[in-house]
CSV table of C-alpha atoms in Angstrom, one decimal:
chain,number,residue,atom,x,y,z
A,453,UNK,CA,10.0,30.7,21.6
A,454,UNK,CA,13.3,32.4,20.5
A,455,UNK,CA,16.3,31.6,22.6
A,456,UNK,CA,18.8,34.3,23.4
A,457,UNK,CA,22.3,34.0,24.7
A,458,UNK,CA,24.5,37.0,25.7
A,459,UNK,CA,28.2,37.1,25.8
A,460,UNK,CA,31.1,39.7,25.9
A,461,UNK,CA,30.7,40.9,29.5
A,462,UNK,CA,33.6,41.2,31.8
A,463,UNK,CA,35.7,43.4,34.0
A,464,UNK,CA,36.9,46.7,32.5
A,465,UNK,CA,38.6,49.9,33.9
A,466,UNK,CA,36.6,53.1,33.6
A,467,UNK,CA,37.0,54.7,30.2
A,468,UNK,CA,37.4,51.3,28.6
A,469,UNK,CA,35.3,49.6,26.1
A,470,UNK,CA,33.4,46.3,25.7
A,471,UNK,CA,31.3,44.8,23.0
A,472,UNK,CA,28.3,42.6,24.1
A,473,UNK,CA,26.7,40.1,21.7
A,474,UNK,CA,23.3,38.4,21.7
A,475,UNK,CA,22.9,35.2,19.5
A,476,UNK,CA,19.3,34.4,18.7
A,477,UNK,CA,17.9,31.0,17.6
A,478,UNK,CA,15.2,32.5,15.4
A,479,UNK,CA,16.0,32.7,11.7
A,480,UNK,CA,13.2,35.2,10.9
A,481,UNK,CA,14.8,38.1,12.5
A,482,UNK,CA,12.8,40.7,10.4
A,483,UNK,CA,9.9,39.8,12.9
A,484,UNK,CA,11.8,40.8,16.0
A,485,UNK,CA,12.8,44.1,17.6
A,486,UNK,CA,15.7,43.5,19.8
A,487,UNK,CA,16.6,45.5,23.0
A,488,UNK,CA,19.4,45.7,25.7
A,489,UNK,CA,18.4,46.3,29.2
A,490,UNK,CA,20.6,46.3,32.4
A,491,UNK,CA,20.0,45.7,36.1
A,492,UNK,CA,22.2,46.6,38.9
A,493,UNK,CA,21.8,45.0,42.4
A,494,UNK,CA,18.8,46.5,44.2
A,495,UNK,CA,17.9,48.6,41.1
A,496,UNK,CA,15.0,48.5,38.6
A,497,UNK,CA,15.7,47.0,35.2
A,498,UNK,CA,16.7,49.9,33.0
A,499,UNK,CA,16.4,50.4,29.3
A,500,UNK,CA,19.6,50.8,27.4
A,501,UNK,CA,18.9,50.6,23.7
A,502,UNK,CA,16.7,48.9,21.0
A,503,UNK,CA,16.9,48.3,17.3
A,504,UNK,CA,14.5,46.9,14.7
A,505,UNK,CA,15.9,44.1,12.6
A,506,UNK,CA,15.5,46.4,9.5
A,507,UNK,CA,17.9,48.7,11.2
A,508,UNK,CA,15.8,51.7,10.4
A,509,UNK,CA,14.8,52.5,14.0
A,510,UNK,CA,17.2,52.8,17.0
A,511,UNK,CA,16.6,54.3,20.4
A,512,UNK,CA,19.0,54.9,23.4
A,513,UNK,CA,18.6,55.9,26.9
A,514,UNK,CA,19.7,59.5,27.5
A,515,UNK,CA,22.7,58.3,29.6
A,516,UNK,CA,24.0,56.1,26.9
A,517,UNK,CA,23.8,58.4,23.8
A,518,UNK,CA,27.1,59.0,22.3
A,519,UNK,CA,28.8,56.1,24.2
A,520,UNK,CA,26.7,53.0,23.3
A,521,UNK,CA,25.9,51.7,19.9
A,522,UNK,CA,23.4,49.0,19.0
A,523,UNK,CA,23.8,47.1,15.8
A,524,UNK,CA,22.7,43.8,14.1
A,525,UNK,CA,24.2,41.2,12.0
A,526,UNK,CA,21.3,39.3,10.3
A,527,UNK,CA,23.7,36.8,8.6
A,528,UNK,CA,24.6,35.7,12.0
A,529,UNK,CA,21.4,36.1,13.9
A,530,UNK,CA,23.1,38.4,16.4
A,531,UNK,CA,22.7,41.9,17.9
A,532,UNK,CA,25.5,43.8,19.5
A,533,UNK,CA,26.1,46.5,22.0
A,534,UNK,CA,29.2,48.4,21.6
A,535,UNK,CA,30.0,50.1,24.8
A,536,UNK,CA,32.6,53.0,25.0
A,537,UNK,CA,33.9,55.3,27.7
A,538,UNK,CA,32.4,53.0,30.3
A,539,UNK,CA,31.8,54.3,33.9
A,540,UNK,CA,31.5,52.7,37.2
A,541,UNK,CA,27.8,53.3,37.0
A,542,UNK,CA,27.5,51.2,34.0
A,543,UNK,CA,28.1,48.2,36.2
A,544,UNK,CA,25.2,45.9,35.9
A,545,UNK,CA,23.9,42.6,34.4
A,546,UNK,CA,23.2,43.3,30.8
A,547,UNK,CA,20.2,41.5,29.2
A,548,UNK,CA,19.3,40.9,25.6
A,549,UNK,CA,15.6,40.7,24.9
A,550,UNK,CA,13.4,40.3,21.9
A,551,UNK,CA,9.7,41.1,20.9
A,552,UNK,CA,7.5,40.9,17.9
A,553,UNK,CA,6.8,43.9,16.0
A,554,UNK,CA,7.9,47.4,16.8
A,555,UNK,CA,10.7,48.4,19.1
A,556,UNK,CA,10.0,49.5,22.6
A,557,UNK,CA,11.7,51.0,25.6
A,558,UNK,CA,9.5,49.1,28.1
A,559,UNK,CA,10.7,45.6,29.4
A,560,UNK,CA,7.2,44.6,29.8
A,561,UNK,CA,6.9,44.6,25.9
A,562,UNK,CA,9.5,41.9,25.6
A,563,UNK,CA,8.8,38.3,25.6
A,564,UNK,CA,12.1,36.5,25.3
A,565,UNK,CA,15.1,37.2,27.5
A,566,UNK,CA,18.6,36.0,27.7
A,567,UNK,CA,20.3,34.9,30.9
A,568,UNK,CA,22.4,38.1,31.1
A,569,UNK,CA,26.0,38.9,31.1
A,570,UNK,CA,27.9,40.8,33.8
A,571,UNK,CA,29.7,44.1,33.1
A,572,UNK,CA,31.8,45.4,35.9
A,573,UNK,CA,33.6,48.8,35.6
A,574,UNK,CA,36.2,49.5,38.1
A,575,UNK,CA,37.2,53.1,39.1
């Protein structure tokens, strides 16, 4: 089972930026699609972005397009989420997730999850 650890969350003012990182224990990253999800208190877990480890395929939720960028660094076994122009509604716990095979927007398809990192955007 791959182990995932998120970092980079924190408190930021609206309009600011954060970069989240997810470190994975698995060396064979080509076997995993990686995703970012978020969950606010009392809300359902929400898809944010996903990327294949080849980098050929990326997907974003509509509300994140143009603001968020998912990327990978295979040499460091990490995936990143660059978040720009943050809004108060982006406040949530952000989770990194991994799955075998093709990327997916559904959290049900992911078998490994990190503990999450809190992102709080103040108005």
